[in-house]
Amino acid sequence: TQPDLQRPICRILAMVPVYALDSFLSIRFTSYAIYFDTIREWYEAYAIYNFMSLGKYSPGEHTIYFF
């Protein structure tokens, strides 16, 4: 097992339930949709950060450069 690698992957996979919950709550409580979307946008940025952090786990001498 590789918990250092599994944590970011689980955080990325959690995007699906976050999007589903955001969609449901935005439809159910339309007046609060902007707040739910803000939370979703924050988590999306966090998931992208975790995706980018996976680059340090690349095997071998290859390094992933993000420009």
GROMACS .gro file of N, CA, C and O in nm:
model
  268
    1THR      N    1   0.083  -0.119   0.000
    1THR     CA    2   0.000   0.000   0.000
    1THR      C    3   0.087   0.124   0.000
    1THR      O    4   0.199   0.124   0.052
    2GLN      N    5   0.033   0.231  -0.057
    2GLN     CA    6   0.105   0.358  -0.065
    2GLN      C    7   0.011   0.470  -0.021
    2GLN      O    8  -0.050   0.537  -0.103
    3PRO      N    9  -0.001   0.491   0.110
    3PRO     CA   10  -0.096   0.593   0.157
    3PRO      C   11  -0.066   0.733   0.107
    3PRO      O   12  -0.157   0.813   0.086
    4ASP      N   13   0.062   0.765   0.084
    4ASP     CA   14   0.096   0.899   0.034
    4ASP      C   15   0.042   0.920  -0.108
    4ASP      O   16   0.012   1.032  -0.147
    5LEU      N   17   0.030   0.813  -0.183
    5LEU     CA   18  -0.023   0.820  -0.318
    5LEU      C   19  -0.175   0.805  -0.319
    5LEU      O   20  -0.243   0.864  -0.403
    6GLN      N   21  -0.228   0.729  -0.226
    6GLN     CA   22  -0.372   0.703  -0.223
    6GLN      C   23  -0.453   0.824  -0.178
    6GLN      O   24  -0.566   0.844  -0.225
    7ARG      N   25  -0.400   0.903  -0.088
    7ARG     CA   26  -0.474   1.021  -0.038
    7ARG      C   27  -0.512   1.118  -0.149
    7ARG      O   28  -0.628   1.155  -0.161
    8PRO      N   29  -0.416   1.163  -0.232
    8PRO     CA   30  -0.456   1.255  -0.339
    8PRO      C   31  -0.553   1.192  -0.439
    8PRO      O   32  -0.642   1.259  -0.490
    9ILE      N   33  -0.537   1.063  -0.466
    9ILE     CA   34  -0.628   0.997  -0.559
    9ILE      C   35  -0.769   0.993  -0.503
    9ILE      O   36  -0.866   1.020  -0.575
   10CYS      N   37  -0.783   0.964  -0.375
   10CYS     CA   38  -0.916   0.964  -0.313
   10CYS      C   39  -0.977   1.103  -0.313
   10CYS      O   40  -1.098   1.119  -0.331
   11ARG      N   41  -0.896   1.205  -0.295
   11ARG     CA   42  -0.947   1.343  -0.298
   11ARG      C   43  -0.995   1.381  -0.437
   11ARG      O   44  -1.093   1.454  -0.451
   12ILE      N   45  -0.927   1.330  -0.539
   12ILE     CA   46  -0.970   1.356  -0.677
   12ILE      C   47  -1.099   1.280  -0.706
   12ILE      O   48  -1.192   1.335  -0.765
   13LEU      N   49  -1.107   1.156  -0.663
   13LEU     CA   50  -1.228   1.077  -0.686
   13LEU      C   51  -1.348   1.131  -0.610
   13LEU      O   52  -1.463   1.106  -0.650
   14ALA      N   53  -1.326   1.206  -0.506
   14ALA     CA   54  -1.437   1.264  -0.430
   14ALA      C   55  -1.505   1.376  -0.506
   14ALA      O   56  -1.609   1.426  -0.462
   15MET      N   57  -1.451   1.416  -0.621
   15MET     CA   58  -1.515   1.519  -0.700
   15MET      C   59  -1.654   1.476  -0.746
   15MET      O   60  -1.744   1.559  -0.756
   16VAL      N   61  -1.673   1.349  -0.775
   16VAL     CA   62  -1.803   1.302  -0.825
   16VAL      C   63  -1.913   1.324  -0.722
   16VAL      O   64  -2.016   1.386  -0.754
   17PRO      N   65  -1.898   1.280  -0.596
   17PRO     CA   66  -2.004   1.308  -0.500
   17PRO      C   67  -2.020   1.457  -0.469
   17PRO      O   68  -2.131   1.503  -0.443
   18VAL      N   69  -1.910   1.532  -0.474
   18VAL     CA   70  -1.920   1.677  -0.448
   18VAL      C   71  -2.004   1.743  -0.557
   18VAL      O   72  -2.092   1.823  -0.528
   19TYR      N   73  -1.979   1.707  -0.682
   19TYR     CA   74  -2.058   1.763  -0.792
   19TYR      C   75  -2.204   1.719  -0.781
   19TYR      O   76  -2.295   1.798  -0.808
   20ALA      N   77  -2.226   1.593  -0.747
   20ALA     CA   78  -2.364   1.544  -0.735
   20ALA      C   79  -2.439   1.615  -0.624
   20ALA      O   80  -2.554   1.657  -0.642
   21LEU      N   81  -2.374   1.631  -0.511
   21LEU     CA   82  -2.438   1.699  -0.398
   21LEU      C   83  -2.462   1.846  -0.431
   21LEU      O   84  -2.568   1.900  -0.399
   22ASP      N   85  -2.366   1.909  -0.497
   22ASP     CA   86  -2.383   2.048  -0.536
   22ASP      C   87  -2.501   2.064  -0.632
   22ASP      O   88  -2.582   2.155  -0.616
   23SER      N   89  -2.512   1.976  -0.728
   23SER     CA   90  -2.623   1.983  -0.823
   23SER      C   91  -2.756   1.964  -0.754
   23SER      O   92  -2.852   2.039  -0.779
   24PHE      N   93  -2.764   1.867  -0.667
   24PHE     CA   94  -2.888   1.841  -0.596
   24PHE      C   95  -2.928   1.960  -0.510
   24PHE      O   96  -3.042   2.006  -0.513
   25LEU      N   97  -2.834   2.010  -0.432
   25LEU     CA   98  -2.865   2.121  -0.342
   25LEU      C   99  -2.896   2.249  -0.419
   25LEU      O  100  -2.981   2.328  -0.377
   26SER      N  101  -2.829   2.270  -0.532
   26SER     CA  102  -2.856   2.390  -0.612
   26SER      C  103  -2.996   2.385  -0.673
   26SER      O  104  -3.061   2.488  -0.687
   27ILE      N  105  -3.041   2.266  -0.711
   27ILE     CA  106  -3.176   2.253  -0.765
   27ILE      C  107  -3.280   2.264  -0.654
   27ILE      O  108  -3.384   2.327  -0.669
   28ARG      N  109  -3.249   2.206  -0.542
   28ARG     CA  110  -3.345   2.204  -0.430
   28ARG      C  111  -3.358   2.341  -0.365
   28ARG      O  112  -3.467   2.385  -0.333
   29PHE      N  113  -3.247   2.409  -0.343
   29PHE     CA  114  -3.245   2.540  -0.278
   29PHE      C  115  -3.185   2.642  -0.375
   29PHE      O  116  -3.067   2.678  -0.364
   30THR      N  117  -3.264   2.688  -0.469
   30THR     CA  118  -3.213   2.774  -0.576
   30THR      C  119  -3.160   2.908  -0.525
   30THR      O  120  -3.070   2.966  -0.584
   31SER      N  121  -3.216   2.956  -0.415
   31SER     CA  122  -3.169   3.086  -0.364
   31SER      C  123  -3.029   3.077  -0.303
   31SER      O  124  -2.961   3.179  -0.290
   32TYR      N  125  -2.985   2.958  -0.268
   32TYR     CA  126  -2.852   2.939  -0.211
   32TYR      C  127  -2.754   2.877  -0.310
   32TYR      O  128  -2.643   2.838  -0.272
   33ALA      N  129  -2.792   2.868  -0.435
   33ALA     CA  130  -2.709   2.800  -0.535
   33ALA      C  131  -2.571   2.863  -0.548
   33ALA      O  132  -2.472   2.793  -0.566
   34ILE      N  133  -2.561   2.994  -0.536
   34ILE     CA  134  -2.431   3.060  -0.551
   34ILE      C  135  -2.334   3.017  -0.441
   34ILE      O  136  -2.214   3.002  -0.465
   35TYR      N  137  -2.386   2.991  -0.323
   35TYR     CA  138  -2.300   2.947  -0.212
   35TYR      C  139  -2.253   2.803  -0.234
   35TYR      O  140  -2.137   2.770  -0.209
   36PHE      N  141  -2.344   2.719  -0.282
   36PHE     CA  142  -2.306   2.581  -0.311
   36PHE      C  143  -2.204   2.575  -0.424
   36PHE      O  144  -2.109   2.497  -0.419
   37ASP      N  145  -2.222   2.660  -0.525
   37ASP     CA  146  -2.127   2.663  -0.636
   37ASP      C  147  -1.990   2.714  -0.591
   37ASP      O  148  -1.887   2.669  -0.642
   38THR      N  149  -1.989   2.804  -0.497
   38THR     CA  150  -1.861   2.853  -0.444
   38THR      C  151  -1.784   2.742  -0.374
   38THR      O  152  -1.663   2.727  -0.393
   39ILE      N  153  -1.856   2.663  -0.296
   39ILE     CA  154  -1.792   2.550  -0.229
   39ILE      C  155  -1.743   2.448  -0.330
   39ILE      O  156  -1.632   2.395  -0.318
   40ARG      N  157  -1.823   2.424  -0.434
   40ARG     CA  158  -1.781   2.331  -0.540
   40ARG      C  159  -1.657   2.381  -0.612
   40ARG      O  160  -1.565   2.303  -0.638
   41GLU      N  161  -1.652   2.510  -0.643
   41GLU     CA  162  -1.535   2.566  -0.710
   41GLU      C  163  -1.411   2.555  -0.623
   41GLU      O  164  -1.301   2.528  -0.673
   42TRP      N  165  -1.428   2.576  -0.493
   42TRP     CA  166  -1.315   2.562  -0.402
   42TRP      C  167  -1.263   2.418  -0.403
   42TRP      O  168  -1.144   2.394  -0.410
   43TYR      N  169  -1.356   2.321  -0.398
   43TYR     CA  170  -1.312   2.181  -0.395
   43TYR      C  171  -1.252   2.141  -0.529
   43TYR      O  172  -1.160   2.060  -0.534
   44GLU      N  173  -1.302   2.198  -0.637
   44GLU     CA  174  -1.244   2.168  -0.768
   44GLU      C  175  -1.099   2.215  -0.774
   44GLU      O  176  -1.012   2.144  -0.824
   45ALA      N  177  -1.071   2.334  -0.722
   45ALA     CA  178  -0.934   2.382  -0.717
   45ALA      C  179  -0.846   2.293  -0.630
   45ALA      O  180  -0.731   2.266  -0.664
   46TYR      N  181  -0.903   2.245  -0.520
   46TYR     CA  182  -0.829   2.155  -0.431
   46TYR      C  183  -0.800   2.022  -0.501
   46TYR      O  184  -0.691   1.967  -0.487
   47ALA      N  185  -0.894   1.972  -0.578
   47ALA     CA  186  -0.873   1.847  -0.651
   47ALA      C  187  -0.767   1.865  -0.759
   47ALA      O  188  -0.684   1.776  -0.780
   48ILE      N  189  -0.766   1.980  -0.826
   48ILE     CA  190  -0.662   2.006  -0.926
   48ILE      C  191  -0.526   2.014  -0.860
   48ILE      O  192  -0.426   1.964  -0.912
   49TYR      N  193  -0.520   2.078  -0.743
   49TYR     CA  194  -0.395   2.083  -0.668
   49TYR      C  195  -0.345   1.942  -0.635
   49TYR      O  196  -0.227   1.912  -0.649
   50ASN      N  197  -0.437   1.855  -0.593
   50ASN     CA  198  -0.397   1.717  -0.562
   50ASN      C  199  -0.354   1.642  -0.686
   50ASN      O  200  -0.263   1.559  -0.681
   51PHE      N  201  -0.417   1.670  -0.800
   51PHE     CA  202  -0.375   1.607  -0.925
   51PHE      C  203  -0.234   1.650  -0.962
   51PHE      O  204  -0.152   1.568  -1.002
   52MET      N  205  -0.208   1.778  -0.948
   52MET     CA  206  -0.074   1.827  -0.980
   52MET      C  207   0.031   1.772  -0.883
   52MET      O  208   0.145   1.750  -0.922
   53SER      N  209  -0.008   1.749  -0.760
   53SER     CA  210   0.088   1.696  -0.663
   53SER      C  211   0.123   1.550  -0.692
   53SER      O  212   0.223   1.500  -0.639
   54LEU      N  213   0.045   1.482  -0.773
   54LEU     CA  214   0.079   1.344  -0.809
   54LEU      C  215   0.204   1.338  -0.896
   54LEU      O  216   0.264   1.232  -0.908
   55GLY      N  217   0.243   1.449  -0.955
   55GLY     CA  218   0.362   1.453  -1.040
   55GLY      C  219   0.489   1.416  -0.965
   55GLY      O  220   0.582   1.361  -1.023
   56LYS      N  221   0.493   1.441  -0.837
   56LYS     CA  222   0.614   1.409  -0.761
   56LYS      C  223   0.627   1.258  -0.735
   56LYS      O  224   0.730   1.213  -0.690
   57TYR      N  225   0.522   1.183  -0.765
   57TYR     CA  226   0.526   1.038  -0.746
   57TYR      C  227   0.557   0.964  -0.875
   57TYR      O  228   0.546   0.842  -0.881
   58SER      N  229   0.597   1.036  -0.981
   58SER     CA  230   0.626   0.969  -1.107
   58SER      C  231   0.750   0.882  -1.091
   58SER      O  232   0.850   0.923  -1.032
   59PRO      N  233   0.745   0.761  -1.144
   59PRO     CA  234   0.856   0.667  -1.127
   59PRO      C  235   0.974   0.702  -1.218
   59PRO      O  236   0.958   0.765  -1.321
   60GLY      N  237   1.090   0.659  -1.178
   60GLY     CA  238   1.209   0.675  -1.260
   60GLY      C  239   1.265   0.814  -1.260
   60GLY      O  240   1.240   0.895  -1.170
   61GLU      N  241   1.342   0.841  -1.364
   61GLU     CA  242   1.409   0.970  -1.374
   61GLU      C  243   1.324   1.075  -1.441
   61GLU      O  244   1.364   1.190  -1.451
   62HIS      N  245   1.206   1.037  -1.488
   62HIS     CA  246   1.120   1.131  -1.558
   62HIS      C  247   1.053   1.223  -1.457
   62HIS      O  248   1.004   1.182  -1.355
   63THR      N  249   1.056   1.349  -1.490
   63THR     CA  250   0.992   1.449  -1.404
   63THR      C  251   0.883   1.516  -1.484
   63THR      O  252   0.901   1.547  -1.601
   64ILE      N  253   0.769   1.537  -1.421
   64ILE     CA  254   0.659   1.606  -1.486
   64ILE      C  255   0.671   1.754  -1.458
   64ILE      O  256   0.679   1.795  -1.343
   65TYR      N  257   0.676   1.832  -1.563
   65TYR     CA  258   0.683   1.977  -1.549
   65TYR      C  259   0.550   2.036  -1.591
   65TYR      O  260   0.499   2.006  -1.698
   66PHE      N  261   0.494   2.119  -1.508
   66PHE     CA  262   0.371   2.187  -1.539
   66PHE      C  263   0.402   2.334  -1.561
   66PHE      O  264   0.457   2.400  -1.475
   67PHE      N  265   0.368   2.383  -1.677
   67PHE     CA  266   0.396   2.524  -1.711
   67PHE      C  267   0.270   2.602  -1.704
   67PHE      O  268   0.166   2.566  -1.732
   0.00000   0.00000   0.00000
